[in-house]
XYZ file of C-alpha atoms in Angstrom:
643
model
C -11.856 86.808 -55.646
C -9.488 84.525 -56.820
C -8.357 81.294 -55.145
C -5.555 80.704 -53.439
C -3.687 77.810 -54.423
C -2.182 75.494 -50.773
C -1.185 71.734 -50.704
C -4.880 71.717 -47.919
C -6.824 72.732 -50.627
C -5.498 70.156 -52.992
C -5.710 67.332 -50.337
C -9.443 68.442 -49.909
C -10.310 68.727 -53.397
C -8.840 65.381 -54.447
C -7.754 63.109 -51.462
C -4.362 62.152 -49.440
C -3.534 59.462 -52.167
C -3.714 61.841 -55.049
C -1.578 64.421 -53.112
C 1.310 61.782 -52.422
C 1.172 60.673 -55.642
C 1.854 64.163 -57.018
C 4.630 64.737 -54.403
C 6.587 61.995 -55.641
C 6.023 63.351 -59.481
C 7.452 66.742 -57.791
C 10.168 64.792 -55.773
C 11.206 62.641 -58.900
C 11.596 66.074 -61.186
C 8.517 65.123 -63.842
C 6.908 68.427 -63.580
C 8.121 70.197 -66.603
C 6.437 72.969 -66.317
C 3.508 75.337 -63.981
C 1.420 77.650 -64.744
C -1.532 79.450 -63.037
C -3.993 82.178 -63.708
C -6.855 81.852 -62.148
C -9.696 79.677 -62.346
C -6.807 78.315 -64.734
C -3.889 76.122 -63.469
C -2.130 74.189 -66.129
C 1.397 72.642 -66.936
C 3.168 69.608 -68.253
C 4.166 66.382 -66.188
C 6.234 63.207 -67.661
C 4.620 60.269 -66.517
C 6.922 57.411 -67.385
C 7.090 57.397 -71.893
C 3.894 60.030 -71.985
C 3.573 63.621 -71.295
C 0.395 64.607 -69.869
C -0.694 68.309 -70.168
C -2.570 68.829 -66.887
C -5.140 71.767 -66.474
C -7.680 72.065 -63.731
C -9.912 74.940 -63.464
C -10.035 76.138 -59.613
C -13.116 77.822 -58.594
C -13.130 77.084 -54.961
C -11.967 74.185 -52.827
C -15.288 72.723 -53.719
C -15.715 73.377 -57.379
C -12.756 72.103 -59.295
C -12.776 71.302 -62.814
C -9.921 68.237 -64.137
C -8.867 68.704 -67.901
C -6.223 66.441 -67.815
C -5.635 64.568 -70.526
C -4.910 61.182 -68.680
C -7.098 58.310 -68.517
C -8.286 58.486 -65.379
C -9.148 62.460 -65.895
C -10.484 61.408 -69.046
C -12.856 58.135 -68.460
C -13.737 58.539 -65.248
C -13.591 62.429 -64.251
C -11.026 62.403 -61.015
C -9.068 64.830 -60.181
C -5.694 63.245 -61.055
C -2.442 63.595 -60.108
C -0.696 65.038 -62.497
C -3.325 68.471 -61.937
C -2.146 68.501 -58.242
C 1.437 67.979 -59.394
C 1.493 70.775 -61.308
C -0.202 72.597 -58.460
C 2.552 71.792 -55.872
C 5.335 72.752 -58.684
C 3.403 76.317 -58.818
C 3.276 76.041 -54.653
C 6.985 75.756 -54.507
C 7.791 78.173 -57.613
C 6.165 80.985 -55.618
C 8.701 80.007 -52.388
C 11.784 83.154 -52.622
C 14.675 81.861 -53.860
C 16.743 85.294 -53.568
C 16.767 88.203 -51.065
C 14.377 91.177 -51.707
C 16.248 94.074 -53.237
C 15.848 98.168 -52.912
C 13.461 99.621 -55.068
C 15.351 102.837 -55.081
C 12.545 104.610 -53.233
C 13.094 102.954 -50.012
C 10.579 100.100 -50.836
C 11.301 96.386 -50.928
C 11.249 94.525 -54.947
C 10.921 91.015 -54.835
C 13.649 89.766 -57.006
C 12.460 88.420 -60.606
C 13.214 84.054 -60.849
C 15.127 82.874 -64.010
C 13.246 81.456 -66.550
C 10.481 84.248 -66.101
C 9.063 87.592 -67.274
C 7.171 90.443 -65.049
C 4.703 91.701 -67.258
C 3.255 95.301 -66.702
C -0.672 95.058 -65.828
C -0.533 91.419 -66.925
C -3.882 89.316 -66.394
C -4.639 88.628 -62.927
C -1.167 90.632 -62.024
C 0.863 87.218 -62.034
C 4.285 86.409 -63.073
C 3.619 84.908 -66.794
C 6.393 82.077 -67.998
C 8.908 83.061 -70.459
C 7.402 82.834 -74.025
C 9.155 82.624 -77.556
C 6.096 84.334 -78.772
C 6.007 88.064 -78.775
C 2.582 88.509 -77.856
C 2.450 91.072 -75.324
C -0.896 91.491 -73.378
C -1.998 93.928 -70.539
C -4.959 95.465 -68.866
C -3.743 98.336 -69.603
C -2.670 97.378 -73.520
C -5.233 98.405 -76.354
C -8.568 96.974 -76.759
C -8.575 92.915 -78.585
C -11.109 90.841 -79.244
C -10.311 86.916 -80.052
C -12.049 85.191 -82.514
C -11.968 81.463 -83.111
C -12.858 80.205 -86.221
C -13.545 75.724 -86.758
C -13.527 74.295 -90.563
C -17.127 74.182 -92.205
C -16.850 70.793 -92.409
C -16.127 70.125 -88.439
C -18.632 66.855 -88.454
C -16.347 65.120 -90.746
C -13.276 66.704 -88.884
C -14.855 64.957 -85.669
C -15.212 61.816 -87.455
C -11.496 62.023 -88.383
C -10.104 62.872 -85.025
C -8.347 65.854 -86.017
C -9.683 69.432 -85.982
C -8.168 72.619 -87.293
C -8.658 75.353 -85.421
C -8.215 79.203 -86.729
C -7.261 81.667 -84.680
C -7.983 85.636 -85.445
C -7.672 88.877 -83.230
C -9.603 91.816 -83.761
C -8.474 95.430 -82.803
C -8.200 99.208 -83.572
C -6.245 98.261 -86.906
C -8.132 95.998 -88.157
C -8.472 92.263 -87.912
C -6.472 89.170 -89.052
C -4.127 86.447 -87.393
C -3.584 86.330 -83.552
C 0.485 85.873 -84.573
C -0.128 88.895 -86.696
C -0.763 91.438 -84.544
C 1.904 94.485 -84.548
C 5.230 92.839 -82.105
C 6.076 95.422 -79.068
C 3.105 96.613 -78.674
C 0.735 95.304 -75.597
C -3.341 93.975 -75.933
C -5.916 94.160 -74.076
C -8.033 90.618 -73.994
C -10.489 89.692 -71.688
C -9.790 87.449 -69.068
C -11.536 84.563 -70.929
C -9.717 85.615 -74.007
C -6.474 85.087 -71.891
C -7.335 82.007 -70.483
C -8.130 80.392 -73.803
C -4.657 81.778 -75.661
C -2.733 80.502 -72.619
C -4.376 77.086 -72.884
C -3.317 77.283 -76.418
C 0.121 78.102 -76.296
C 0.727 75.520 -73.752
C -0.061 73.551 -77.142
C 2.527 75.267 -79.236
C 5.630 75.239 -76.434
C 4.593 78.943 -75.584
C 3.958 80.040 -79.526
C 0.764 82.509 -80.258
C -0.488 80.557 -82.720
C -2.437 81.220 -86.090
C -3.647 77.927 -86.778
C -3.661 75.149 -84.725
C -4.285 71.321 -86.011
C -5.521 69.275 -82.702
C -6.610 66.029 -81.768
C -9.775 65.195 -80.380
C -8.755 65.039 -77.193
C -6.695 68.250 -76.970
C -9.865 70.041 -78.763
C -11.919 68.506 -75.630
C -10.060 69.988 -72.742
C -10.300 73.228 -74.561
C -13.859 73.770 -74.516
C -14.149 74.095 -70.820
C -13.061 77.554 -71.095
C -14.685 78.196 -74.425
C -17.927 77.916 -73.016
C -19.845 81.301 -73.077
C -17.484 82.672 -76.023
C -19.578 84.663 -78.322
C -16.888 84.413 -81.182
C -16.956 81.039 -82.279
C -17.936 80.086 -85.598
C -17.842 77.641 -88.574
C -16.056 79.212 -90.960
C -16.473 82.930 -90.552
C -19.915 83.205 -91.048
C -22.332 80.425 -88.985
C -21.969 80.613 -85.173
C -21.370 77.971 -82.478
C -22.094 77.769 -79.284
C -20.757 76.048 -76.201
C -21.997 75.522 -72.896
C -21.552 73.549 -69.560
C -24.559 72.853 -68.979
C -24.935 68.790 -69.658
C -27.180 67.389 -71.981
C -29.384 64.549 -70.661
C -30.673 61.889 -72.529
C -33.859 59.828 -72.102
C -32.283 56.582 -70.697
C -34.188 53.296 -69.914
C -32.100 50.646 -67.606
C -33.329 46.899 -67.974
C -32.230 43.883 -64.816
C -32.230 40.547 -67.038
C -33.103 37.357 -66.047
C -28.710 36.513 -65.509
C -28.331 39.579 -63.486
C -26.744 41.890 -66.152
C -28.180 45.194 -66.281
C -28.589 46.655 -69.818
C -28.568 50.838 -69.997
C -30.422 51.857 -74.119
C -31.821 55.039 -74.794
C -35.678 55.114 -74.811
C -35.748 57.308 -77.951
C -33.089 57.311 -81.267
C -30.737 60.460 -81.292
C -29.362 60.596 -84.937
C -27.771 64.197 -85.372
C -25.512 63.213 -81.988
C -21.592 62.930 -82.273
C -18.589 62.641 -79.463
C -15.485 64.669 -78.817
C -14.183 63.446 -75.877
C -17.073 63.677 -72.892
C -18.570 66.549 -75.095
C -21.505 66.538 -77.428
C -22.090 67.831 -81.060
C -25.605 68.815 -81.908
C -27.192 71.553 -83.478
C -24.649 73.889 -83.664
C -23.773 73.403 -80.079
C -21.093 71.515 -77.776
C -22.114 70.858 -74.549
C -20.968 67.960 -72.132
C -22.498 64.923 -71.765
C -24.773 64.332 -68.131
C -23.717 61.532 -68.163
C -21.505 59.018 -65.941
C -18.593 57.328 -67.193
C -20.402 54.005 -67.475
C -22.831 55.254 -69.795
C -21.407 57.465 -72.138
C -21.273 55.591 -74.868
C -25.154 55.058 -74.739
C -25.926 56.796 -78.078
C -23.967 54.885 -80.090
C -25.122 50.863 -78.455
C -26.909 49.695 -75.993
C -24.321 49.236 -72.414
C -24.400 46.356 -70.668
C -23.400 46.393 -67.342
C -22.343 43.123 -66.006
C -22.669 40.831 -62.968
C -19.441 41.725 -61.696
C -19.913 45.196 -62.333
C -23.237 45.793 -61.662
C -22.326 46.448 -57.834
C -19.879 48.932 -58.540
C -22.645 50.719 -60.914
C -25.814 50.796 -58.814
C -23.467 52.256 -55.956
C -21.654 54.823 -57.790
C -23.191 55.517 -61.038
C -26.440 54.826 -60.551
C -27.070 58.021 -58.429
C -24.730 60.144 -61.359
C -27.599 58.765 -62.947
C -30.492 60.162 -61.286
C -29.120 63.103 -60.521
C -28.457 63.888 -64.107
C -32.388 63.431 -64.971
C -33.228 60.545 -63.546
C -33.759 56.934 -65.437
C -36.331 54.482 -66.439
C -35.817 51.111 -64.933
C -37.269 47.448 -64.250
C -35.899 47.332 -60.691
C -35.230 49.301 -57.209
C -32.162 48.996 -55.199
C -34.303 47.325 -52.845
C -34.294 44.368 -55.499
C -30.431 43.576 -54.472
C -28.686 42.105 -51.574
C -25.668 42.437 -50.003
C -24.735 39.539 -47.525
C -21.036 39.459 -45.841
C -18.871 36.602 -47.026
C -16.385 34.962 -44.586
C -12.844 35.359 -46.148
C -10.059 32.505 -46.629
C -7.368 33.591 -43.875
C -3.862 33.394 -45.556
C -1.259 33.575 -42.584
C 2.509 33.983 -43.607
C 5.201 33.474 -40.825
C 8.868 33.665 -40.602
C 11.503 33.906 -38.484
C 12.682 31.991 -35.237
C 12.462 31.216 -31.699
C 14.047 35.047 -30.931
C 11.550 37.060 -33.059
C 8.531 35.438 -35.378
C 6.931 37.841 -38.138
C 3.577 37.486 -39.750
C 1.648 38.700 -42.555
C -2.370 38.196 -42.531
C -4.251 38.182 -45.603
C -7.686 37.863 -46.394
C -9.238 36.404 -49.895
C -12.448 36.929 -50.961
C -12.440 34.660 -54.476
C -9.405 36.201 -56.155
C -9.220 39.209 -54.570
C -7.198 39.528 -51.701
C -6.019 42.118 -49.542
C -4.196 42.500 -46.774
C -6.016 42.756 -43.022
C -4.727 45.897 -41.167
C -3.753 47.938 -44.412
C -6.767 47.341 -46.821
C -9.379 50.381 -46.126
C -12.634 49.435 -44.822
C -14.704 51.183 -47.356
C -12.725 49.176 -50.241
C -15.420 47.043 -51.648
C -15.743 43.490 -53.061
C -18.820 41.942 -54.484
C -19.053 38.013 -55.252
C -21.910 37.457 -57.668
C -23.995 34.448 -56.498
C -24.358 31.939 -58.741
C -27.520 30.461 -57.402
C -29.509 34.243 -57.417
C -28.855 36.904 -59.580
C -29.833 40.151 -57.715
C -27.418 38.629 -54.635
C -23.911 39.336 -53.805
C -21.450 38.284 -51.042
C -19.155 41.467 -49.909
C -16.465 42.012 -47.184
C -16.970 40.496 -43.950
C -14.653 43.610 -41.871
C -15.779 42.162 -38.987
C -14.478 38.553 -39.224
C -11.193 40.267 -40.811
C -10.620 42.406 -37.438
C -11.420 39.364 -35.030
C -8.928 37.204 -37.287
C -6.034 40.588 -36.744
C -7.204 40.567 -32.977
C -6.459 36.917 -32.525
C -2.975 37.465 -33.669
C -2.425 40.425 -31.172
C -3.638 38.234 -27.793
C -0.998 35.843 -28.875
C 1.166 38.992 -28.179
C 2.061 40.306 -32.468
C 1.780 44.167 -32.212
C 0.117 46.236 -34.412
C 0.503 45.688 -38.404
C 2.715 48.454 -39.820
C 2.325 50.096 -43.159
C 3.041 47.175 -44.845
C 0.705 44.903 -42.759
C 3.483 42.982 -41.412
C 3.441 42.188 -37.254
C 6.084 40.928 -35.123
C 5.993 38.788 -32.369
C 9.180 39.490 -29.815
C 10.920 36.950 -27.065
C 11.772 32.963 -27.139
C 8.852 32.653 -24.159
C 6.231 34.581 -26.425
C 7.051 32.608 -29.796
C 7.086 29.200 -27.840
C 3.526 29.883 -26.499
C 2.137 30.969 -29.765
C 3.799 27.483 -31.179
C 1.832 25.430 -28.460
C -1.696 27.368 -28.084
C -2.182 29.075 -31.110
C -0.546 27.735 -34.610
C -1.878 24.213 -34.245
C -5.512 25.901 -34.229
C -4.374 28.444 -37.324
C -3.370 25.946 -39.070
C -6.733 23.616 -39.110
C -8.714 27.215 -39.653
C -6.485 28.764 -42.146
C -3.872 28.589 -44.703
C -0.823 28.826 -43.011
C 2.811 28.979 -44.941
C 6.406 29.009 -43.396
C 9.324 30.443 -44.428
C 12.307 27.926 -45.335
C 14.263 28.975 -41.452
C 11.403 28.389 -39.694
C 10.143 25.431 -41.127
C 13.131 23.290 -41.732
C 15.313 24.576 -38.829
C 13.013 26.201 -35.814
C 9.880 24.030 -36.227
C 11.910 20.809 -36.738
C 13.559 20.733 -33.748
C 9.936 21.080 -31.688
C 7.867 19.048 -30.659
C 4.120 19.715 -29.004
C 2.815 18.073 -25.834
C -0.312 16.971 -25.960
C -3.191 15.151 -23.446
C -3.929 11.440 -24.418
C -7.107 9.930 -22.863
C -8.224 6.411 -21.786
C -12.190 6.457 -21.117
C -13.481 3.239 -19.696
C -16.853 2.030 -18.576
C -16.977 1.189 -14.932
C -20.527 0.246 -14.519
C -23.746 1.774 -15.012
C -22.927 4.752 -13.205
C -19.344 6.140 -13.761
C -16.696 5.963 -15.958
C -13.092 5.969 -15.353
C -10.747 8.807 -17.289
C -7.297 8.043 -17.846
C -4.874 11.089 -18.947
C -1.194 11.235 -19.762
C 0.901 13.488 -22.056
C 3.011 13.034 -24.625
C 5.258 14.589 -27.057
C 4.709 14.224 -30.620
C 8.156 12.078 -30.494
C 5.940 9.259 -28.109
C 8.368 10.986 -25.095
C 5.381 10.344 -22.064
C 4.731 12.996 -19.032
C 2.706 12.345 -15.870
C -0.504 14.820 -15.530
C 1.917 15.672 -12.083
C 4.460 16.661 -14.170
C 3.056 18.908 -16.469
C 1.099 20.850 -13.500
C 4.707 21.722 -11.896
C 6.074 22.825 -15.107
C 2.757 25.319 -15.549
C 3.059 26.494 -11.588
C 6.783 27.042 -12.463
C 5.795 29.774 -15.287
C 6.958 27.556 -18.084
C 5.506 26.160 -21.055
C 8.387 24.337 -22.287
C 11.090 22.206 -21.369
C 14.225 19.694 -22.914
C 12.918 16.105 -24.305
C 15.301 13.311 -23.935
C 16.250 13.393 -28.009
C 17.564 17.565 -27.058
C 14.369 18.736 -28.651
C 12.381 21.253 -27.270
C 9.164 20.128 -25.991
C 6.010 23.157 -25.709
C 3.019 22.772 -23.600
C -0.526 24.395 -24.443
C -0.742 25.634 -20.813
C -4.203 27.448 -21.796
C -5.531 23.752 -23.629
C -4.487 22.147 -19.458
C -6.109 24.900 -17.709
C -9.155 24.098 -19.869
C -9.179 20.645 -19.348
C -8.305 21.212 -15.242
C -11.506 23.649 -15.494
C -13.469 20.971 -17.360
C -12.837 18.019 -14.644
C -13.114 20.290 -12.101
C -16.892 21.082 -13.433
C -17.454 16.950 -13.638
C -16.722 16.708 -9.938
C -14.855 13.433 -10.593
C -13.275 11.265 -7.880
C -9.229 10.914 -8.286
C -7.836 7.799 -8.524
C -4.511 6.107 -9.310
C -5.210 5.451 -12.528
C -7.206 8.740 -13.182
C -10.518 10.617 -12.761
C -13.733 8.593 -11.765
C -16.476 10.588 -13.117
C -20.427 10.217 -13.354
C -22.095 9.183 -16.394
C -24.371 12.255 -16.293
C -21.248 13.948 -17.682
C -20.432 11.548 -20.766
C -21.999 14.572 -22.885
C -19.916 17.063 -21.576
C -16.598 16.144 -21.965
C -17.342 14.448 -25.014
C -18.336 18.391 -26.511
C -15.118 19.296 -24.479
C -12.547 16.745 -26.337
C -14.165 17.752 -29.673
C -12.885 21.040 -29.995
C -9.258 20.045 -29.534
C -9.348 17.574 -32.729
C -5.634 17.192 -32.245
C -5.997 15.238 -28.987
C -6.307 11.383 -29.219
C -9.242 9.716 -27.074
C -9.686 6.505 -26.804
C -13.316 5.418 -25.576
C -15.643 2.542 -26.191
C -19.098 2.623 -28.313
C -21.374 2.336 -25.363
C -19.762 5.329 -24.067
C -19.650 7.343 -27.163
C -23.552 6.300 -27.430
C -24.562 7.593 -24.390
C -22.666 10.843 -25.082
C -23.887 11.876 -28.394
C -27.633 11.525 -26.504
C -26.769 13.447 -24.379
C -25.733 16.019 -26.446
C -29.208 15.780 -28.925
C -26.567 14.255 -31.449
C -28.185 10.574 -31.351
C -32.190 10.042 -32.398
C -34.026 8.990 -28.928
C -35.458 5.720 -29.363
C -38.822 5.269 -28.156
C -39.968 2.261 -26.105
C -42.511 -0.071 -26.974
C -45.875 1.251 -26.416
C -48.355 -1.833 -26.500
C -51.938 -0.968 -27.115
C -50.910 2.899 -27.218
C -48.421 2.506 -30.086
C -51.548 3.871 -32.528
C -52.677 6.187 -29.991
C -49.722 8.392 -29.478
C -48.695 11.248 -32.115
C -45.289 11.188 -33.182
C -44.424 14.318 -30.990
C -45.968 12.578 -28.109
C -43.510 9.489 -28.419
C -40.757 11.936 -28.806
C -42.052 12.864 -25.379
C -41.935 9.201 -23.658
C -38.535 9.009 -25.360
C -37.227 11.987 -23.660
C -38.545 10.791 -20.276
C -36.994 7.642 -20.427
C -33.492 9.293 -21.236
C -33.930 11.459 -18.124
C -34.248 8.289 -16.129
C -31.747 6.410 -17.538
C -29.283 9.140 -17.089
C -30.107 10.581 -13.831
C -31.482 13.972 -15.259
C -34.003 15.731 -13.590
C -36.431 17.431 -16.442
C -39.846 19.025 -17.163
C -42.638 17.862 -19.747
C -43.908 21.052 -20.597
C -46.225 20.805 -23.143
C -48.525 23.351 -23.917
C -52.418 22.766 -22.382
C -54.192 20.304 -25.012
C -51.054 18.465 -26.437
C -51.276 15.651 -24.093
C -48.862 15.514 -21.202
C -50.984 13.146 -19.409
C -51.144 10.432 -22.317
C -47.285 10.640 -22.377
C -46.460 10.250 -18.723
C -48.923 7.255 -18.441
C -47.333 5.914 -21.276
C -43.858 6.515 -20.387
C -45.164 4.392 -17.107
C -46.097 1.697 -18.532
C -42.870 1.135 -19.984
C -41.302 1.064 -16.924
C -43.961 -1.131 -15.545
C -43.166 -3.815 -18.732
C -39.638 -3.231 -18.066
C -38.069 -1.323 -21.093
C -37.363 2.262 -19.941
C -36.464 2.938 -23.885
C -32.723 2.966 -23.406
C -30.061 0.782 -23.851
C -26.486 0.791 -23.579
């Protein structure tokens, strides 16, 4: 049963990308030409200065065979686009372009399209394209038998590139050339006879021919269908035989010390030559099991390198076992895959009324763009330090860095991966929150409009802060806010213009001055947590929370502190940032271990901050010894902090 040929089974068989591709060769008029008889679909497509004679052989929506003679059919085995091309043009051929006429008999005809020829009991019963040659055949025609006849010398013939090809037909009358046989008269070939002769005249611009000259690669996509032929010969008298089933060879795959993988056959093969993916030896062409990678194995040793290797282990190396398995120094389990974090690359233009953005990601060289690059498309780093490890996509940093974008309020990237961000109010609040923080974290660029005209005539407000000591247990926080332009706002002032549902307002010099309303929530939330005591002049706030804010006024590196030493001291030890300084021990200095007078340390920064805390060393380490000595300390007066 043959196949029938549908745009599904063609987006099945080789992908959606493949299939647009070929509809825009169909849309742009490059299909010259369509053909199909089944398992055989073939025709010609102009692909810019080349013509490429597709042919895939369609078994099932599973089982399809590409004999393209494009690179990528070629090297690496896809199912290109030119094949599905052609397939569409034979889709859309098939689509009644006139009105059904009367049979005479009372029976609709379908009406015959120009340019071809109904022919009685043809092959398959298909509508065959017009063809100069006169070559009539039939199932109902007499008897022929096709015989094709390669040079006795074919090895050098493969060595030049070129092969001449003979071409006979046998019959009731006798036998000599195929061109030769008696004109208006119908033959009977088999279907593989059919399919081969087709294939051929697609060669010769629909000519039966006698004797065909072809290149190597013409002669390869050929033997596909002259595999089980029992009439192929050198000269006329020794025979040849082709098959599909693949010839293995013994390979042996060595990891070397710089990471490069090296892929030799274990044994020499010296009667062994190439046409195309196929194999000459003994008589016989069969194709090589082999991946692309590796199929020129039997001539040198492949090496496979760093920035390749990734690629091979995860594509060809199963080809590879599959096709009879290889020898090999290493497992998969020998390699490592770790996710890199990419270099953000943030392009924005636009104004106040509308702001557009395009997010990139690089990973070395290689970027792509977040939103529109597929998930499964890979990228492997080689690490220079270890040769079995690699750094590959980190998808999940590139989603948080497209989901940061979209709580600022950009929709969705389109095909193009570009998002917009709509409304003055929306912009504005990205301005103040957001871009100062993208542009510390990534590389941010600006168009020309938005840098020299929209950006210019802004200006950020930001928190300025005055810490002083005011004894041993508080410290006084001044705040104020300012605009970049030194134009000064009350911590009053900026709290009405946040109740009032803005996040901007006018500056004295007609600029426009934005407010991080989330950065003063933050810092509202953060002296709300100190429990400080308001003042005139600010917040009075315990020294127990030094530590805290300071960790607080570090993440916004853009806002200026000023604070004293002391101050700064006591804050990085409370945050574990400053070494603990252990007080003088007396007669138990060469007693203690040095975890022990990290121990008496720690208890005298409790006490000297007001911390409440628990020495809970495991039973045997020695709690005891500490506390007594942490004691005496306090008995000789140095509690082991000073400020």
């Amino acid at each position: 049963m043959s196949v029938e040929l549908t745009e599904a089974l063609f987006q099945k068989a080789a992908g959606w990308d493949v299939v647009k591709r070929a509809r825009a060769y169909l849309e742009q008029g490059q299909v010259l030409s369509s053909y199909w008889a089944p398992p055989l679909l073939r025709g010609v497509v102009q692909g810019g200065e080349m013509s490429y004679r597709a042919s895939l052989v369609i078994k099932s929506d599973i089982d399809v065979e590409n004999l393209c003679t494009c690179r990528e059919a070629r090297q690496w085995g896809k199912i290109c686009a030119h094949g599905v091309a052609v397939g569409l043009h034979w889709i859309a051929s098939q689509r009644p372009t006139h009105a059904q006429t009367d049979s005479g008999d009372g029976r609709a005809r379908p009406s015959v399209r120009a340019g071809s020829s109904q022919i009685p009991g043809g092959a398959h019963g298909v509508t065959r394209p017009t063809r100069t040659s006169s070559l009539q055949r039939g199932d109902s025609g007499e008897p022929a038998e096709l015989f094709l006849i390669l040079p006795p010398n074919f090895d050098q013939a493969i060595a030049r590139g070129k092969v001449m090809l003979v071409l006979e037909a046998k019959w009731a009358g006798g036998r000599g050339p195929l061109n030769a046989l008696p004109k208006g008269r119908m033959f009977a070939f088999s279907a593989q006879d059919n399919t081969i002769i087709e294939q051929l005249e697609t060669l010769t611009n629909g000519e039966t021919p006698a004797l065909l000259q072809m290149d190597a690669k013409d002669f390869a996509a050929l033997l596909p269908v002259l595999a089980g032929h029992e009439n192929i010969t050198l000269g006329k008298a020794t025979g040849v035989t082709v098959v599909k089933t693949p010839l293995t060879l013994p390979l042996r795959a060595t990891l070397e010390a710089n990471g490069e993988i090296v892929l030799a056959l274990k044994e020499t093969i010296s009667t062994l030559a190439m046409i195309g993916d196929w194999v000459w030896r003994n008589r016989t062409l069969q194709p090589l099991g082999l991946p692309a990678v590796a199929k020129d194995v039997f001539r040198a040793p492949v090496r496979i390198t760093r920035s390749q290797v990734p690629t091979f282990l995860s594509v060809f190396w199963p080809q590879l076992q599959t096709a009879g398995g290889v020898e090999a120094n290493f497992t998969l389990d020998d390699f490592t895959l770790e996710p890199q974090s990419p270099r953000f690359l943030l392009a924005l233009k636009g104004g106040l009324i509308q702001l557009n953005a395009l997010l990139q990601c690089a990973y070395g060289s290689r970027i792509m763009t977040v939103g529109v690059t597929a998930a499964d498309e890979a990228v492997w780093l080689p690490d220079p330090e270890v040769p079995t490890r690699y750094s590959t996509r980190d998808i999940s940093a590139e989603r948080t860095a497209l989901a940061r974008l979209q709580r600022s309020g950009f929709s969705a990237p389109d095909s193009q991966g570009k998002l917009q961000l709509t409304g003055q109010n929306a912009v504005l609040n990205f301005l103040a929150r957001e871009f100062p923080k993208l542009q510390r974290e990534w590389s941010v660029t600006l168009d020309e409009q938005l840098e020299n005209r929209t950006l210019k005539n802004i200006e950020r407000v930001e928190p300025q802060f005055q810490i002083t000591s005011s004894g041993v247990q508080w410290f006084d926080l001044g705040v104020v806010f300012a605009s970049s332009g030194g134009e000064k706002f009350s911590a009053a002032e900026i709290q009405r213009l946040i109740l009032s549902g803005q996040n901007h307002t006018r500056l004295k010099n007609g600029k426009m001055a934005v407010i991080d309303s989330g950065a003063v929530e933050e810092l509202q939330e953060v002296l709300l947590d100190c429990a400080p005591q308001q003042h005139a002049q600010g917040y009075r706030i315990s020294n127990q929370q030094a530590g805290f804010l300071e960790a607080t006024l570090r993440q916004h590196g853009d806002w200026k502190v000023s604070v004293p030493s002391a101050w700064r001291d006591r804050a990085a030890k409370q945050t574990g940032e400053a070494k603990l300084e252990c007080p003088p021990l007396g007669d138990l200095e060469t007693v203690l271990r040095p975890y022990q007078k990290q121990g008496v340390a720690w208890l005298g920064f409790l006490r000297a901050n007001g911390f409440g805390g628990i020495l809970a060393d495991e039973m045997g380490l020695g709690k005891t010894l500490q506390t007594l000595a942490f004691l005496n300390s306090l008995r000789t007066g140095d509690c082991g902090l000073r400020i």
